[in-house]
Amino acid sequence: MRVVWAVVAFLGAGVLGLFIVLPRTRFLRPRRVLACELCQRRHRRLLAAMVVLACLSVVGFGLRVSQKARELPACVADVSIAEGRRVIDPQVPPRGSVRSTVRSVLTAPVSGLALAFAEVRGRGLCSVGDPPITLAFVPQSAEHPGSMVGEVFLSSPTPRIDAVRAARLARHESRHVDQWAVCSVLGGIGLLPVAYLVDSTVYPGSENHFEQSAGLDAGGYSPPPDPPVGPRLWVVAMWTGVVLLIGRRRVRWAVRTLVRRRSTHVPGRCAVHTPGWT
Ligand SMILES: [Zn+2]
Ligand SMILES: [Zn+2]
């Protein structure tokens, strides 16, 4: 049973999922915690969330595989990064290379979900380049050329950029695919969006670390301002508040243990879920 949960946890939230779920299995958990009904309820909710995430990943993977099986029309030349992909780019791994294949497999769940989104909201798919990437056309704001979700470039239907700029953008987006692959292993399909959101609120615009590592200039970002805006202290305070709110019971337990110099718990509850500050 533990193996099943390990697989579900890894599919749902990568290595992070394993770290969260495995110590909670009956084998490793102390008896007092197993007796705590709040811990048990929390555990069940966590496992349910893992199952949902794992199902999304599997569905996404399936959609990606079925899409790869059917031949997509080639993108017409005047479309976005299509021309850029025709320019030979040493930084983009060639088709069939180990890196390209591993990257495709790791990003398949999120690529599949992006395709599903494009299927509902989009205006068609086309394939371009070597290795091929999928362009999905969805309504986007005019000034933003598009976003990479896994290996699928969600693009506005009428992007107007020249071939040189497109080549640089292709390289930039390829770096984002690498980021998706690494984050998918570490924390599943949800890690990159969350990490990107947190980073872009603390370090706005050109100071975003994901965009910096993908190449600001190639991605069409202006150089970071001098002096830098980030880290924005009020945002750091806000995220710290969120973390403290989530971990408030552990904070209470730590404070109480420090005051009393021993851990206490009432019957039917673990130390963390025992009410009272002193
Ligand atoms: Zn508990
Ligand atoms: Zn970017």
mmCIF file of C-alpha atoms and ligand atoms in Angstrom:
data_model
loop_
_atom_site.group_PDB
_atom_site.id
_atom_site.type_symbol
_atom_site.label_atom_id
_atom_site.label_comp_id
_atom_site.label_asym_id
_atom_site.label_seq_id
_atom_site.Cartn_x
_atom_site.Cartn_y
_atom_site.Cartn_z
ATOM 1 C CA MET A 1 0.000 0.000 0.000
ATOM 2 C CA ARG A 2 2.882 2.303 0.801
ATOM 3 C CA VAL A 3 4.220 1.782 -2.722
ATOM 4 C CA VAL A 4 0.856 2.847 -4.197
ATOM 5 C CA TRP A 5 0.843 6.024 -2.112
ATOM 6 C CA ALA A 6 4.458 6.711 -3.044
ATOM 7 C CA VAL A 7 3.528 6.517 -6.733
ATOM 8 C CA VAL A 8 0.454 8.735 -6.221
ATOM 9 C CA ALA A 9 2.499 11.244 -4.200
ATOM 10 C CA PHE A 10 5.248 11.379 -6.818
ATOM 11 C CA LEU A 11 2.789 11.758 -9.708
ATOM 12 C CA GLY A 12 0.897 14.438 -7.798
ATOM 13 C CA ALA A 13 3.687 16.521 -6.316
ATOM 14 C CA GLY A 14 7.041 15.046 -7.342
ATOM 15 C CA VAL A 15 9.845 14.625 -4.803
ATOM 16 C CA LEU A 16 8.086 17.135 -2.529
ATOM 17 C CA GLY A 17 4.999 14.883 -2.527
ATOM 18 C CA LEU A 18 7.118 11.921 -1.394
ATOM 19 C CA PHE A 19 8.511 14.009 1.466
ATOM 20 C CA ILE A 20 5.028 15.099 2.541
ATOM 21 C CA VAL A 21 3.157 11.805 2.233
ATOM 22 C CA LEU A 22 5.625 9.074 3.149
ATOM 23 C CA PRO A 23 6.393 10.137 6.751
ATOM 24 C CA ARG A 24 2.634 10.118 7.384
ATOM 25 C CA THR A 25 2.177 6.486 6.500
ATOM 26 C CA ARG A 26 1.326 4.229 9.407
ATOM 27 C CA PHE A 27 4.734 2.587 9.426
ATOM 28 C CA LEU A 28 6.685 5.756 10.220
ATOM 29 C CA ARG A 29 4.170 7.759 12.218
ATOM 30 C CA PRO A 30 4.336 7.678 16.048
ATOM 31 C CA ARG A 31 1.308 6.084 17.718
ATOM 32 C CA ARG A 32 0.261 9.281 19.519
ATOM 33 C CA VAL A 33 -0.172 11.099 16.211
ATOM 34 C CA LEU A 34 -2.173 8.222 14.761
ATOM 35 C CA ALA A 35 -4.529 8.565 17.717
ATOM 36 C CA CYS A 36 -5.125 12.267 16.914
ATOM 37 C CA GLU A 37 -8.354 12.645 14.954
ATOM 38 C CA LEU A 38 -7.382 16.066 13.568
ATOM 39 C CA CYS A 39 -4.110 14.644 12.224
ATOM 40 C CA GLN A 40 -6.041 11.801 10.626
ATOM 41 C CA ARG A 41 -8.522 14.192 9.005
ATOM 42 C CA ARG A 42 -5.684 16.371 7.723
ATOM 43 C CA HIS A 43 -3.903 13.315 6.411
ATOM 44 C CA ARG A 44 -7.019 12.214 4.500
ATOM 45 C CA ARG A 45 -7.424 15.678 2.946
ATOM 46 C CA LEU A 46 -3.772 15.686 1.922
ATOM 47 C CA LEU A 47 -4.051 12.268 0.296
ATOM 48 C CA ALA A 48 -7.213 13.384 -1.526
ATOM 49 C CA ALA A 49 -5.340 16.433 -2.871
ATOM 50 C CA MET A 50 -2.492 14.170 -4.022
ATOM 51 C CA VAL A 51 -4.961 11.884 -5.802
ATOM 52 C CA VAL A 52 -6.514 14.875 -7.625
ATOM 53 C CA LEU A 53 -3.089 16.199 -8.675
ATOM 54 C CA ALA A 54 -1.930 12.722 -9.732
ATOM 55 C CA CYS A 55 -5.109 12.236 -11.811
ATOM 56 C CA LEU A 56 -4.548 15.620 -13.505
ATOM 57 C CA SER A 57 -0.966 14.602 -14.301
ATOM 58 C CA VAL A 58 -2.005 11.253 -15.739
ATOM 59 C CA VAL A 59 -4.800 12.828 -17.811
ATOM 60 C CA GLY A 60 -2.381 15.502 -19.049
ATOM 61 C CA PHE A 61 0.200 12.861 -19.938
ATOM 62 C CA GLY A 62 -2.437 10.881 -21.846
ATOM 63 C CA LEU A 63 -3.601 13.957 -23.757
ATOM 64 C CA ARG A 64 -0.021 14.808 -24.694
ATOM 65 C CA VAL A 65 0.702 11.275 -25.908
ATOM 66 C CA SER A 66 -2.501 11.144 -27.986
ATOM 67 C CA GLN A 67 -1.714 14.569 -29.470
ATOM 68 C CA LYS A 68 1.813 13.480 -30.376
ATOM 69 C CA ALA A 69 0.358 10.445 -32.151
ATOM 70 C CA ARG A 70 -1.581 12.563 -34.629
ATOM 71 C CA GLU A 71 0.247 14.718 -37.140
ATOM 72 C CA LEU A 72 -0.235 18.440 -36.621
ATOM 73 C CA PRO A 73 -0.184 20.869 -39.562
ATOM 74 C CA ALA A 74 3.066 22.789 -39.899
ATOM 75 C CA CYS A 75 2.877 26.378 -38.708
ATOM 76 C CA VAL A 76 2.827 28.929 -41.513
ATOM 77 C CA ALA A 77 6.020 30.953 -41.785
ATOM 78 C CA ASP A 78 4.734 34.309 -40.631
ATOM 79 C CA VAL A 79 3.626 32.956 -37.292
ATOM 80 C CA SER A 80 5.463 34.003 -34.148
ATOM 81 C CA ILE A 81 8.410 31.858 -33.185
ATOM 82 C CA ALA A 82 7.909 29.553 -36.175
ATOM 83 C CA GLU A 83 10.635 31.282 -38.153
ATOM 84 C CA GLY A 84 12.901 31.385 -35.133
ATOM 85 C CA ARG A 85 12.732 27.640 -34.832
ATOM 86 C CA ARG A 86 13.912 27.300 -38.433
ATOM 87 C CA VAL A 87 17.137 29.111 -37.574
ATOM 88 C CA ILE A 88 19.616 26.518 -36.300
ATOM 89 C CA ASP A 89 19.922 27.086 -32.590
ATOM 90 C CA PRO A 90 22.740 25.311 -30.709
ATOM 91 C CA GLN A 91 21.030 25.829 -27.354
ATOM 92 C CA VAL A 92 17.876 23.950 -28.292
ATOM 93 C CA PRO A 93 18.480 20.198 -27.882
ATOM 94 C CA PRO A 94 18.220 18.374 -31.243
ATOM 95 C CA ARG A 95 15.368 15.954 -31.923
ATOM 96 C CA GLY A 96 15.884 12.536 -30.375
ATOM 97 C CA SER A 97 18.651 13.638 -28.007
ATOM 98 C CA VAL A 98 18.409 12.217 -24.503
ATOM 99 C CA ARG A 99 17.893 15.673 -23.044
ATOM 100 C CA SER A 100 15.112 16.501 -25.483
ATOM 101 C CA THR A 101 13.324 13.193 -24.805
ATOM 102 C CA VAL A 102 13.638 13.431 -21.013
ATOM 103 C CA ARG A 103 12.374 16.994 -21.137
ATOM 104 C CA SER A 104 9.387 15.950 -23.268
ATOM 105 C CA VAL A 105 8.437 13.143 -20.893
ATOM 106 C CA LEU A 106 8.812 15.265 -17.747
ATOM 107 C CA THR A 107 6.756 18.124 -19.154
ATOM 108 C CA ALA A 108 4.137 15.879 -20.833
ATOM 109 C CA PRO A 109 1.516 16.172 -18.028
ATOM 110 C CA VAL A 110 1.488 19.959 -18.059
ATOM 111 C CA SER A 111 1.809 20.100 -21.856
ATOM 112 C CA GLY A 112 -1.292 17.895 -22.109
ATOM 113 C CA LEU A 113 -3.252 20.162 -19.775
ATOM 114 C CA ALA A 114 -2.189 23.192 -21.834
ATOM 115 C CA LEU A 115 -3.444 21.405 -24.961
ATOM 116 C CA ALA A 116 -6.761 20.697 -23.251
ATOM 117 C CA PHE A 117 -7.045 24.403 -22.390
ATOM 118 C CA ALA A 118 -6.195 25.333 -25.986
ATOM 119 C CA GLU A 119 -8.791 22.843 -27.207
ATOM 120 C CA VAL A 120 -11.490 24.640 -25.206
ATOM 121 C CA ARG A 121 -10.395 28.265 -25.549
ATOM 122 C CA GLY A 122 -8.014 28.128 -28.478
ATOM 123 C CA ARG A 123 -8.112 28.584 -32.199
ATOM 124 C CA GLY A 124 -6.073 25.634 -33.391
ATOM 125 C CA LEU A 125 -2.700 23.967 -33.037
ATOM 126 C CA CYS A 126 0.325 23.706 -35.264
ATOM 127 C CA SER A 127 3.752 22.185 -34.981
ATOM 128 C CA VAL A 128 7.086 23.816 -35.764
ATOM 129 C CA GLY A 129 10.825 23.276 -35.526
ATOM 130 C CA ASP A 130 13.194 20.484 -34.687
ATOM 131 C CA PRO A 131 12.610 19.208 -32.035
ATOM 132 C CA PRO A 132 9.001 20.134 -32.682
ATOM 133 C CA ILE A 133 7.179 22.391 -30.284
ATOM 134 C CA THR A 134 3.446 22.855 -30.366
ATOM 135 C CA LEU A 135 2.010 26.294 -30.908
ATOM 136 C CA ALA A 136 -1.478 26.725 -29.503
ATOM 137 C CA PHE A 137 -3.342 29.883 -30.376
ATOM 138 C CA VAL A 138 -5.358 31.438 -27.595
ATOM 139 C CA PRO A 139 -6.562 35.008 -27.144
ATOM 140 C CA GLN A 140 -3.776 36.950 -25.405
ATOM 141 C CA SER A 141 -3.028 40.540 -24.702
ATOM 142 C CA ALA A 142 -1.495 42.251 -27.705
ATOM 143 C CA GLU A 143 1.870 43.218 -26.212
ATOM 144 C CA HIS A 144 2.609 39.754 -24.765
ATOM 145 C CA PRO A 145 3.902 37.303 -27.417
ATOM 146 C CA GLY A 146 2.896 34.211 -25.432
ATOM 147 C CA SER A 147 3.594 31.879 -22.533
ATOM 148 C CA MET A 148 5.321 28.532 -22.413
ATOM 149 C CA VAL A 149 3.304 25.892 -20.570
ATOM 150 C CA GLY A 150 5.357 22.714 -20.593
ATOM 151 C CA GLU A 151 6.343 22.301 -24.241
ATOM 152 C CA VAL A 152 3.281 24.103 -25.553
ATOM 153 C CA PHE A 153 3.600 27.754 -26.515
ATOM 154 C CA LEU A 154 0.285 29.457 -25.857
ATOM 155 C CA SER A 155 0.460 32.261 -28.368
ATOM 156 C CA SER A 156 -1.730 35.088 -29.498
ATOM 157 C CA PRO A 157 -3.142 34.405 -32.974
ATOM 158 C CA THR A 158 -1.385 37.306 -34.701
ATOM 159 C CA PRO A 159 2.025 37.922 -33.142
ATOM 160 C CA ARG A 160 4.102 40.411 -35.109
ATOM 161 C CA ILE A 161 7.816 39.821 -34.596
ATOM 162 C CA ASP A 162 10.652 39.421 -37.091
ATOM 163 C CA ALA A 163 12.731 36.260 -37.626
ATOM 164 C CA VAL A 164 15.793 37.392 -35.635
ATOM 165 C CA ARG A 165 13.700 38.379 -32.645
ATOM 166 C CA ALA A 166 11.753 35.115 -33.029
ATOM 167 C CA ALA A 167 14.962 33.046 -32.889
ATOM 168 C CA ARG A 168 15.939 34.699 -29.636
ATOM 169 C CA LEU A 169 12.449 34.226 -28.233
ATOM 170 C CA ALA A 170 12.563 30.514 -29.172
ATOM 171 C CA ARG A 171 15.775 30.150 -27.142
ATOM 172 C CA HIS A 172 14.211 32.004 -24.206
ATOM 173 C CA GLU A 173 11.107 29.789 -24.247
ATOM 174 C CA SER A 174 13.286 26.674 -24.486
ATOM 175 C CA ARG A 175 14.830 27.671 -21.158
ATOM 176 C CA HIS A 176 11.313 27.887 -19.711
ATOM 177 C CA VAL A 177 10.702 24.288 -20.857
ATOM 178 C CA ASP A 178 13.814 23.281 -18.861
ATOM 179 C CA GLN A 179 12.366 25.091 -15.831
ATOM 180 C CA TRP A 180 9.050 23.247 -16.252
ATOM 181 C CA ALA A 181 10.904 19.907 -16.435
ATOM 182 C CA VAL A 182 12.956 20.534 -13.268
ATOM 183 C CA CYS A 183 9.978 21.881 -11.303
ATOM 184 C CA SER A 184 7.762 18.960 -12.386
ATOM 185 C CA VAL A 185 10.243 16.500 -10.872
ATOM 186 C CA LEU A 186 10.690 18.518 -7.693
ATOM 187 C CA GLY A 187 7.071 19.446 -6.987
ATOM 188 C CA GLY A 188 4.721 18.189 -9.707
ATOM 189 C CA ILE A 189 2.612 20.233 -12.103
ATOM 190 C CA GLY A 190 1.792 22.898 -9.510
ATOM 191 C CA LEU A 191 5.287 23.922 -8.377
ATOM 192 C CA LEU A 192 6.355 26.203 -11.225
ATOM 193 C CA PRO A 193 3.152 28.305 -11.286
ATOM 194 C CA VAL A 194 3.315 28.778 -7.488
ATOM 195 C CA ALA A 195 7.072 29.498 -7.472
ATOM 196 C CA TYR A 196 6.693 31.900 -10.402
ATOM 197 C CA LEU A 197 3.808 33.703 -8.689
ATOM 198 C CA VAL A 198 5.721 34.111 -5.415
ATOM 199 C CA ASP A 199 8.891 35.210 -7.211
ATOM 200 C CA SER A 200 7.115 37.698 -9.454
ATOM 201 C CA THR A 201 5.324 39.320 -6.508
ATOM 202 C CA VAL A 202 8.570 39.689 -4.513
ATOM 203 C CA TYR A 203 10.721 40.534 -7.561
ATOM 204 C CA PRO A 204 8.422 42.210 -10.120
ATOM 205 C CA GLY A 205 8.932 42.465 -13.893
ATOM 206 C CA SER A 206 12.513 42.157 -15.115
ATOM 207 C CA GLU A 207 13.740 41.135 -11.652
ATOM 208 C CA ASN A 208 11.854 37.826 -11.827
ATOM 209 C CA HIS A 209 14.443 35.034 -11.451
ATOM 210 C CA PHE A 210 12.744 32.662 -13.918
ATOM 211 C CA GLU A 211 12.833 35.329 -16.634
ATOM 212 C CA GLN A 212 16.397 36.333 -15.727
ATOM 213 C CA SER A 213 17.629 32.751 -16.075
ATOM 214 C CA ALA A 214 15.767 32.395 -19.401
ATOM 215 C CA GLY A 215 17.397 35.612 -20.665
ATOM 216 C CA LEU A 216 15.739 38.999 -20.222
ATOM 217 C CA ASP A 217 16.749 40.510 -23.534
ATOM 218 C CA ALA A 218 15.738 37.447 -25.583
ATOM 219 C CA GLY A 219 12.378 37.348 -23.824
ATOM 220 C CA GLY A 220 11.648 40.988 -24.637
ATOM 221 C CA TYR A 221 12.131 42.243 -21.086
ATOM 222 C CA SER A 222 13.807 45.538 -20.344
ATOM 223 C CA PRO A 223 16.986 45.462 -18.166
ATOM 224 C CA PRO A 224 16.262 45.368 -14.402
ATOM 225 C CA PRO A 225 15.890 48.829 -12.835
ATOM 226 C CA ASP A 226 18.717 50.412 -10.881
ATOM 227 C CA PRO A 227 18.294 50.586 -7.902
ATOM 228 C CA PRO A 228 16.342 47.290 -7.858
ATOM 229 C CA VAL A 229 12.706 47.278 -6.716
ATOM 230 C CA GLY A 230 12.841 43.800 -5.147
ATOM 231 C CA PRO A 231 12.719 42.271 -2.684
ATOM 232 C CA ARG A 232 9.548 44.171 -1.853
ATOM 233 C CA LEU A 233 9.431 43.992 1.926
ATOM 234 C CA TRP A 234 5.649 44.264 2.280
ATOM 235 C CA VAL A 235 5.229 41.283 -0.065
ATOM 236 C CA VAL A 236 7.828 39.286 1.902
ATOM 237 C CA ALA A 237 5.865 40.175 5.068
ATOM 238 C CA MET A 238 2.654 39.036 3.376
ATOM 239 C CA TRP A 239 4.060 35.650 2.330
ATOM 240 C CA THR A 240 5.622 35.202 5.785
ATOM 241 C CA GLY A 241 2.148 35.865 7.212
ATOM 242 C CA VAL A 242 0.661 33.210 4.923
ATOM 243 C CA VAL A 243 3.291 30.665 6.045
ATOM 244 C CA LEU A 244 2.698 31.510 9.732
ATOM 245 C CA LEU A 245 -1.065 31.202 9.232
ATOM 246 C CA ILE A 246 -0.675 27.755 7.676
ATOM 247 C CA GLY A 247 1.798 26.665 10.381
ATOM 248 C CA ARG A 248 0.074 28.432 13.310
ATOM 249 C CA ARG A 249 -0.511 25.187 15.251
ATOM 250 C CA ARG A 250 3.162 24.301 15.034
ATOM 251 C CA VAL A 251 4.096 27.819 16.164
ATOM 252 C CA ARG A 252 1.741 27.399 19.152
ATOM 253 C CA TRP A 253 3.265 24.001 19.939
ATOM 254 C CA ALA A 254 6.824 25.406 19.698
ATOM 255 C CA VAL A 255 5.999 28.403 21.939
ATOM 256 C CA ARG A 256 4.288 26.178 24.530
ATOM 257 C CA THR A 257 7.126 23.657 24.519
ATOM 258 C CA LEU A 258 9.643 26.469 25.043
ATOM 259 C CA VAL A 259 7.623 27.935 27.925
ATOM 260 C CA ARG A 260 6.938 24.624 29.670
ATOM 261 C CA ARG A 261 10.185 22.979 28.572
ATOM 262 C CA ARG A 262 8.279 19.791 27.709
ATOM 263 C CA SER A 263 5.791 18.734 25.046
ATOM 264 C CA THR A 264 2.210 18.251 26.252
ATOM 265 C CA HIS A 265 -0.900 16.785 24.713
ATOM 266 C CA VAL A 266 -4.467 16.145 25.780
ATOM 267 C CA PRO A 267 -6.065 12.675 25.262
ATOM 268 C CA GLY A 268 -7.160 12.041 21.673
ATOM 269 C CA ARG A 269 -5.017 14.896 20.320
ATOM 270 C CA CYS A 270 -1.346 15.148 19.392
ATOM 271 C CA ALA A 271 0.877 17.873 20.850
ATOM 272 C CA VAL A 272 0.479 20.064 17.767
ATOM 273 C CA HIS A 273 -3.329 19.881 17.876
ATOM 274 C CA THR A 274 -3.630 20.392 21.645
ATOM 275 C CA PRO A 275 -5.335 23.786 22.222
ATOM 276 C CA GLY A 276 -3.998 26.556 24.490
ATOM 277 C CA TRP A 277 -0.829 28.639 24.305
ATOM 278 C CA THR A 278 0.602 27.991 27.764
HETATM 279 ZN ZN ZN B 1 -2.766 16.045 15.539
HETATM 280 ZN ZN ZN B 2 9.927 34.261 -20.292
#
